Amino acid sequence: MGEGAEPRAAARVNGFACKNPMLVQANDFFFSGLNIAGNTSNPVGSKVTPVTVAQLPGLNTLGIAMARVDYEPWGVNPPHLHPRASEILTVLEGSLLAGFVTSNPENRLITKVLHKGDAFVFPMGLVHFQRNMGYGKAVAIAALSSQNPGVITIANTVFGSNPSIAVEVLAKAFQVDKNIVDQLQSKF
Amino acid sequence: MGEGAEPRAAARVNGFACKNPMLVQANDFFFSGLNIAGNTSNPVGSKVTPVTVAQLPGLNTLGIAMARVDYEPWGVNPPHLHPRASEILTVLEGSLLAGFVTSNPENRLITKVLHKGDAFVFPMGLVHFQRNMGYGKAVAIAALSSQNPGVITIANTVFGSNPSIAVEVLAKAFQVDKNIVDQLQSKF
Amino acid sequence: MGEGAEPRAAARVNGFACKNPMLVQANDFFFSGLNIAGNTSNPVGSKVTPVTVAQLPGLNTLGIAMARVDYEPWGVNPPHLHPRASEILTVLEGSLLAGFVTSNPENRLITKVLHKGDAFVFPMGLVHFQRNMGYGKAVAIAALSSQNPGVITIANTVFGSNPSIAVEVLAKAFQVDKNIVDQLQSKF
Amino acid sequence: MGEGAEPRAAARVNGFACKNPMLVQANDFFFSGLNIAGNTSNPVGSKVTPVTVAQLPGLNTLGIAMARVDYEPWGVNPPHLHPRASEILTVLEGSLLAGFVTSNPENRLITKVLHKGDAFVFPMGLVHFQRNMGYGKAVAIAALSSQNPGVITIANTVFGSNPSIAVEVLAKAFQVDKNIVDQLQSKF
Amino acid sequence: MGEGAEPRAAARVNGFACKNPMLVQANDFFFSGLNIAGNTSNPVGSKVTPVTVAQLPGLNTLGIAMARVDYEPWGVNPPHLHPRASEILTVLEGSLLAGFVTSNPENRLITKVLHKGDAFVFPMGLVHFQRNMGYGKAVAIAALSSQNPGVITIANTVFGSNPSIAVEVLAKAFQVDKNIVDQLQSKF
Amino acid sequence: MGEGAEPRAAARVNGFACKNPMLVQANDFFFSGLNIAGNTSNPVGSKVTPVTVAQLPGLNTLGIAMARVDYEPWGVNPPHLHPRASEILTVLEGSLLAGFVTSNPENRLITKVLHKGDAFVFPMGLVHFQRNMGYGKAVAIAALSSQNPGVITIANTVFGSNPSIAVEVLAKAFQVDKNIVDQLQSKF
C-alpha cells in the first residue's frame, strides 16, 4: 500500500502485502472500533487498542499508527517502550500521570499530570508509562511514528519472557536475592 | 529536543531550538487545549488546531504531530495535502465523508463515510478532504508522520497565493475563461 | 537493481522487480528518447517525458529520476506537485516563467523567468508550474529526488478525479457556486 | 564532521560541533584506550567503555559507534537497550551467554552461548544482556548502528530514575507488594 | 532553506545556512550558466559545472543536484564516484561511452555507448566514467540524488592526495614497482 | 529478520529472505569464526573476514556489520571504499598506519599510526587503507554502518574489471602511456 510502494500485486514491503494501487479499495485504508472501550479487567487495569499495519494494511510504508488506551480507576499503562517509534498522547477523558525516563547516565524522570485535552510526548525508544489519577475511567488517543512501532513491556520482557531469563542474570541486574526474582517471575 | 539531537544548549536542528537534555522540563513535552473546539465560523466551516513542533517544541526530530479538527454541520476541511507527512484520522463525534485522490494518471477518488470510532488513512503527499455529513458538530483527531508536516490548501495555494499566479497559467491549467479564474481568485 | 538491494532474482523492492546483480545488463540502466520532443497538442500545451523506475528499472532504490518537458508557445506545465520528490529544472531552449507556492499560512508565490542555461528549484511537495514565455518552442530537463516521484496535477486531481469529488465539497473549498464547479469538472 | 555535513566552522549537527573539513585533523577521527580493561568492581561485575560521538567527535553523522565490554567472572552486562541502534558483538576472551527478548506479545528469549570469535546480533531497540559464563575474565567488542546510540539500563531506568517512578505504578506493573518495589528502588 | 528546515534565520542545517522561509527570495532557488560550455583545456579533456548546495543554497535539505559535463573530442570524464549520491546522465550533444564497475568480488564493467537523448544510470557510490566517442564536442546533463554529492576522482585521490599515500602502500595495492608509482604520483 | 520487517515467512527485504519472527532461532543471529586468522598469503598481504548479511542473515535491515582484518608483516589492506557505509576500526594486535583521503578538490590524506586499542574512523564512501607497520602479524576488528556495505577495491575496480576499462580511458585518467596501463591491467 502506500504510493511509495507501487505497482505489482504480489509485492511485499516490510514483510506485509503491498496491493496493486489500481486494486486498492477504501476499506484497505479503514479501521473501525476506536469508540469501543478496551477491557481493562486485568492486573494492570488498562488496555491498548492498536491501529497499526497489522490491523490496517493501508498503513504499510506510511510511518504512522494510532491507538486507544483505556484505564480503569487508578489503572496503569505499565512502563514500556516502542523500539521503532516516538509517541504523542492526548487525553479524551479523565486525568493521567504521564512520564518517561531519559537514557543513561541521568535517568531523569519527566512527568506531568494530564487532563482532558492535554497532550504529552514520549521520545523515540524511551521507557514511559501512564496512570489514571482518578476514581473514574480515563481514555487517551496515542499516535506513533511508525506503522509497526512494536511494544516492549518492561515487566513482561524482563520477568515474563519465554523461556525465562536466567535468575542469576536478573538477581545481579536488579541487585536482589534470587527468591525475589522468582517472585517477580512467577507473576508473568 | 529528542534524544537523537543531544547535548549543547545552543544547538538547532531542523531550524528549531534543541535544548540541552539536562535542562529539559516536562513542559517542553506538553501541550494543552485539544479539548477546546476550534472556531468554525469561516467560509469552509471547519477549523484545525495543530500540535506540531511550532506549538510543542519537544516534538523536534521525533517525526510525529497531532491535530484536532472541528466541523460545523456540513462543514468541509477542504482539499489539501501535507508535503512531509502521511495522516491517520479518527472521528470523535459526528460523521464525516473522508476522501483522497491517487496520483496521475489514475486520479482515483477513494472515499469512506466515517462514524465515531472509525479511522481512515491519507497517504503521504496525496490530496485529501473531509466533510461533516450531518446536522450536528463533528470532531476528529488526526496524527501526522512528521513534527513539521506542513499544509498546502489547494484553493488558497492556487487561487490565493501572494502574489497571484498569472491568470494565463490558471486559465490554461483549469481550462476555463479568465473571468472564471478572476472570480476564483477574488475569493482568497 | 541498485547495489543496496542485492542478490536474489525473485526479490522485489518498493513493488518493483529487483534483479540479481550477476544478471544485470547495461540495458537495465539505459533509457533512450530524451531527444524527442513530446507531443504538446493538448489543452495545456506542454508534455512531460518521464524517466522514472517505471521506464528505467535500474533506477529502483537509487533515489533519482529525470524528465524532459516540452512547451509549445505560451504553453503551460500546469500547477502540480510530486508527493515524494524535490525537483531542479534547467532550460535547454526558450524562456520559462517558473514558480512555486510556499505552504500555509503564507502561500507566497516565488517566481523567476528562466532563460537557456538557468536552473530553478522546486522544494519537496510544493505546488509548482512553468509557462513558456515566448512565441517559440521551449524545452527543459528536470531532475527529481526519487525513482518514483509521483505527479499530482492539481486541476485533474481536484476537478477530474474518478469518481468526482462531491460538488458540495468543492463549492465550499473554492467558495463558488456549484455551477462553476460543474463547469470546472466538465473539462476533465 | 562527516563529509555529509560540511563546510562552516560554527555549524552544529545533531547537537554536536561540526568542524570545517579544511581544518579536521587525524585526531578528530581517533580514539585510544580500547586495549584497557574497564573496572568491573561494581555490583553487576561488568563495564562498558564506549566510543561514541561523545568520545570521538569525528563519528558525528556517520551512523556507527563501538564499545569494549569487560566482565569479571560470572559478571553480567544487565538487561538494557539502545533506543537508536542495532548491535553486533564479538567475544575476544572468555565465554558469554548472550540473549535478547522479542517484543510483545511473544516476548521470546533468544539466547546463545558465545565463545572466542563468535558474534551475535541484538536487533534495534530490543532488551538484551550478556553474562560471563566462566571463572576467568571475559572481553567483548560491540558495534552499534548510530554515533549516538543511547543506553537504557532497565533496572536503573525503572527502579533508579531521578526522581523515582511512583511506587503505585511499579507495584501494578510488576504485580508485587509495594515493599518489594521499595526494596528494588533502594538498590539504585 | 527547504521547507523541512523552517523557521529561524540563524539556523544551519548540514553545515549550510538555512534562511527564514519568510525571507527567501526567488534568487535563493536560482542558478545561471548551465548553457555555458566548461573549459576542457586540461589533461583529461572534460569539465564538470556543478549545481550543488555550494552553488545554489536553496538546494539544502532537498536531496537533489545537477551538473553539466563538457567533453572535447575523445575527452574523458575520468573514473570517479560520488560518496553520497546516485546519478542519471543524459546526452545533449555528441556520443559518449559510459560505464560503471560493480563492487567486489565481481567488478563487472557495465558499459553503453550513448547518443543524443540517451540516459544512463550510475548507482550510489560506484566507480564510473564517460568518454567522448567522436571528433566533435559532447555535452551531458547529470542529476544526482544529494544536494552535496561529493566527488572522488580515483586518480587524484590515490596518486594525487596531499600529502601522498606512502609509495609502499600503492606499490602493493597496484602490484607494481615503486618507480611506476612515482611516475603515477608525479602527474598529480 | 529484524523486527522492522515482520511477519510473513516468504517475505524478502533488500533482496534477502526475511523470516517469520515466530520462527527465528538463535542461530539466525549468530556467526562463528572471528577468532580464526585469515589467510594473508596473497599479493597485498592482508585478508578480510566479513560478517555481513551474506554471512549472517539476522543482520538484514539492522544497519550494522563487522569484519576481522589480518595483516602479515608490512601487509596492506589496499585503498578501497564502502559505497553504503562508514567504518570504525580498532587494532587488536600490532601497529597499523591507517588513512583516508577527503573528496575533491582538497584530496587531503588524513593518517594516523594505530597501536593496540586505538580506533580510527573512515567516513562514508571515502577511499581508505591500512598498512601493517611491523615485523609481526597485525589484527583489527572493523564495524560498518550497513548490513550490506559493499567493497570497492580501487586497483581491482579500475585495472581489474571484467571486461577491462578501455585503455584510452585509463591512460587519460592516470596521465600515463598505454603501456603502463597495460602493465597495471596485467596484474589483476
CSV table of C-alpha atoms in Angstrom, one decimal, chain D:
chain,number,residue,atom,x,y,z
D,1,MET,CA,32.4,16.3,10.9
D,2,GLY,CA,31.4,13.7,8.3
D,3,GLU,CA,31.5,14.8,4.7
D,4,GLY,CA,27.8,15.0,4.7
D,5,ALA,CA,27.8,18.0,7.0
D,6,GLU,CA,30.4,20.2,5.5
D,7,PRO,CA,31.7,23.5,5.4
D,8,ARG,CA,31.2,26.1,8.1
D,9,ALA,CA,33.2,26.0,11.3
D,10,ALA,CA,30.5,27.1,13.6
D,11,ALA,CA,27.9,24.7,12.3
D,12,ARG,CA,26.3,22.1,14.6
D,13,VAL,CA,24.7,18.9,13.5
D,14,ASN,CA,22.7,16.7,15.9
D,15,GLY,CA,23.7,19.0,18.7
D,16,PHE,CA,27.4,18.3,18.2
D,17,ALA,CA,30.0,20.6,16.7
D,18,CYS,CA,30.7,20.1,13.1
D,19,LYS,CA,34.2,21.2,12.0
D,20,ASN,CA,35.2,22.8,8.8
D,21,PRO,CA,36.5,19.9,6.7
D,22,MET,CA,39.6,22.0,5.8
D,23,LEU,CA,40.5,22.1,9.5
D,24,VAL,CA,39.9,18.5,10.5
D,25,GLN,CA,42.9,16.6,11.9
D,26,ALA,CA,43.6,12.9,12.2
D,27,ASN,CA,43.0,13.2,15.9
D,28,ASP,CA,39.4,14.2,15.2
D,29,PHE,CA,38.9,10.7,13.9
D,30,PHE,CA,41.0,8.9,16.6
D,31,PHE,CA,40.3,7.3,19.9
D,32,SER,CA,42.8,5.5,22.2
D,33,GLY,CA,42.2,3.0,25.0
D,34,LEU,CA,40.1,0.1,23.9
D,35,ASN,CA,43.0,-2.2,25.0
D,36,ILE,CA,42.5,-1.2,28.6
D,37,ALA,CA,40.2,-3.3,30.7
D,38,GLY,CA,37.3,-1.5,32.3
D,39,ASN,CA,36.9,-1.5,36.0
D,40,THR,CA,34.4,-4.2,36.8
D,41,SER,CA,34.4,-3.7,40.6
D,42,ASN,CA,30.7,-2.9,40.7
D,43,PRO,CA,27.5,-4.7,41.7
D,44,VAL,CA,26.9,-6.2,38.2
D,45,GLY,CA,30.5,-7.1,37.5
D,46,SER,CA,30.9,-5.6,34.1
D,47,LYS,CA,32.0,-2.3,32.5
D,48,VAL,CA,31.3,-0.8,29.1
D,49,THR,CA,33.9,1.5,27.5
D,50,PRO,CA,32.0,3.4,24.8
D,51,VAL,CA,33.4,5.0,21.7
D,52,THR,CA,30.5,7.2,20.5
D,53,VAL,CA,30.3,10.7,19.2
D,54,ALA,CA,30.7,11.9,22.8
D,55,GLN,CA,34.2,10.4,23.0
D,56,LEU,CA,35.1,10.6,19.3
D,57,PRO,CA,33.7,13.7,17.6
D,58,GLY,CA,34.6,12.6,14.1
D,59,LEU,CA,31.8,10.0,14.3
D,60,ASN,CA,29.1,12.7,14.0
D,61,THR,CA,26.7,11.9,11.2
D,62,LEU,CA,28.4,8.6,10.4
D,63,GLY,CA,26.0,6.2,12.0
D,64,ILE,CA,28.5,4.0,13.7
D,65,ALA,CA,30.0,3.5,17.2
D,66,MET,CA,32.0,0.9,19.1
D,67,ALA,CA,32.4,-0.3,22.6
D,68,ARG,CA,34.5,-2.6,24.7
D,69,VAL,CA,32.8,-4.7,27.4
D,70,ASP,CA,34.7,-6.3,30.3
D,71,TYR,CA,33.1,-8.9,32.5
D,72,GLU,CA,34.5,-10.3,35.7
D,73,PRO,CA,33.9,-14.0,36.3
D,74,TRP,CA,30.1,-14.6,36.2
D,75,GLY,CA,29.7,-10.8,35.7
D,76,VAL,CA,26.6,-9.5,33.9
D,77,ASN,CA,26.0,-6.7,31.4
D,78,PRO,CA,22.5,-6.3,32.7
D,79,PRO,CA,19.3,-6.1,30.5
D,80,HIS,CA,19.4,-2.9,28.6
D,81,LEU,CA,18.6,-1.5,25.1
D,82,HIS,CA,19.8,1.2,22.7
D,83,PRO,CA,16.9,3.4,21.6
D,84,ARG,CA,18.7,4.4,18.4
D,85,ALA,CA,20.8,1.4,17.4
D,86,SER,CA,21.2,-2.2,16.5
D,87,GLU,CA,24.3,-4.0,17.8
D,88,ILE,CA,26.7,-6.8,16.8
D,89,LEU,CA,29.0,-8.2,19.5
D,90,THR,CA,32.0,-10.5,19.2
D,91,VAL,CA,33.9,-12.2,22.0
D,92,LEU,CA,37.6,-11.6,22.3
D,93,GLU,CA,38.2,-13.6,25.5
D,94,GLY,CA,36.1,-16.0,27.6
D,95,SER,CA,32.6,-17.3,27.1
D,96,LEU,CA,29.3,-15.3,27.3
D,97,LEU,CA,25.7,-16.2,27.5
D,98,ALA,CA,24.1,-13.6,25.2
D,99,GLY,CA,20.4,-13.0,24.9
D,100,PHE,CA,17.6,-10.7,23.7
D,101,VAL,CA,13.8,-10.7,24.1
D,102,THR,CA,11.5,-10.1,21.2
D,103,SER,CA,8.7,-7.6,21.5
D,104,ASN,CA,5.0,-8.1,22.6
D,105,PRO,CA,3.1,-10.3,22.6
D,106,GLU,CA,5.6,-13.2,22.2
D,107,ASN,CA,8.5,-11.9,24.4
D,108,ARG,CA,10.6,-14.8,23.2
D,109,LEU,CA,14.0,-15.1,24.8
D,110,ILE,CA,16.7,-15.9,22.1
D,111,THR,CA,20.0,-16.9,23.7
D,112,LYS,CA,23.3,-18.4,22.6
D,113,VAL,CA,26.5,-19.2,24.5
D,114,LEU,CA,29.3,-17.4,22.7
D,115,HIS,CA,32.9,-18.4,22.7
D,116,LYS,CA,36.0,-16.6,21.4
D,117,GLY,CA,35.4,-15.4,17.9
D,118,ASP,CA,31.7,-15.9,17.9
D,119,ALA,CA,29.4,-12.9,17.0
D,120,PHE,CA,25.8,-12.3,18.0
D,121,VAL,CA,23.2,-9.7,16.9
D,122,PHE,CA,20.9,-7.6,19.1
D,123,PRO,CA,18.2,-6.0,16.8
D,124,MET,CA,17.3,-2.3,17.1
D,125,GLY,CA,15.6,-1.3,20.4
D,126,LEU,CA,15.3,-4.8,21.9
D,127,VAL,CA,16.2,-5.6,25.5
D,128,HIS,CA,19.4,-7.7,25.6
D,129,PHE,CA,22.1,-8.8,28.1
D,130,GLN,CA,25.3,-10.9,28.4
D,131,ARG,CA,26.7,-13.0,31.3
D,132,ASN,CA,30.2,-14.2,31.7
D,133,MET,CA,29.9,-18.0,31.9
D,134,GLY,CA,33.3,-18.7,33.4
D,135,TYR,CA,35.7,-18.3,36.2
D,136,GLY,CA,38.0,-16.1,34.2
D,137,LYS,CA,37.6,-12.6,32.7
D,138,ALA,CA,35.7,-12.1,29.5
D,139,VAL,CA,36.0,-9.3,27.0
D,140,ALA,CA,33.9,-8.4,24.0
D,141,ILE,CA,33.8,-5.7,21.3
D,142,ALA,CA,30.5,-4.4,20.2
D,143,ALA,CA,29.5,-2.3,17.2
D,144,LEU,CA,26.4,-0.1,17.1
D,145,SER,CA,24.5,1.4,14.2
D,146,SER,CA,24.4,5.0,15.5
D,147,GLN,CA,27.1,7.5,16.5
D,148,ASN,CA,24.8,8.3,19.5
D,149,PRO,CA,23.1,5.0,20.3
D,150,GLY,CA,22.0,5.8,23.8
D,151,VAL,CA,21.7,3.2,26.6
D,152,ILE,CA,18.7,2.4,28.7
D,153,THR,CA,19.6,0.1,31.5
D,154,ILE,CA,16.3,-1.4,32.6
D,155,ALA,CA,16.9,-1.7,36.3
D,156,ASN,CA,18.3,1.8,36.6
D,157,THR,CA,15.6,3.3,34.5
D,158,VAL,CA,12.7,1.6,36.2
D,159,PHE,CA,13.9,1.4,39.8
D,160,GLY,CA,16.6,4.1,39.9
D,161,SER,CA,15.2,7.1,38.0
D,162,ASN,CA,15.6,10.5,39.4
D,163,PRO,CA,13.1,11.2,40.9
D,164,SER,CA,11.6,7.8,41.4
D,165,ILE,CA,8.7,6.4,39.5
D,166,ALA,CA,5.6,6.3,41.8
D,167,VAL,CA,5.6,3.1,43.8
D,168,GLU,CA,1.9,2.5,42.8
D,169,VAL,CA,2.9,2.5,39.1
D,170,LEU,CA,5.7,-0.1,39.7
D,171,ALA,CA,3.7,-2.2,42.1
D,172,LYS,CA,1.0,-2.6,39.5
D,173,ALA,CA,3.4,-3.0,36.6
D,174,PHE,CA,5.4,-5.7,38.3
D,175,GLN,CA,2.4,-7.1,40.3
D,176,VAL,CA,4.2,-7.1,43.6
D,177,ASP,CA,3.8,-5.5,47.0
D,178,LYS,CA,5.0,-2.0,47.5
D,179,ASN,CA,7.6,-3.2,49.9
D,180,ILE,CA,9.2,-5.2,47.2
D,181,VAL,CA,9.2,-2.2,45.0
D,182,ASP,CA,10.8,-0.2,47.8
D,183,GLN,CA,13.4,-2.9,48.2
D,184,LEU,CA,14.2,-2.7,44.4
D,185,GLN,CA,14.3,1.0,44.4
D,186,SER,CA,16.6,1.1,47.4
D,187,LYS,CA,19.4,-0.5,45.4
D,188,PHE,CA,19.7,2.2,42.8
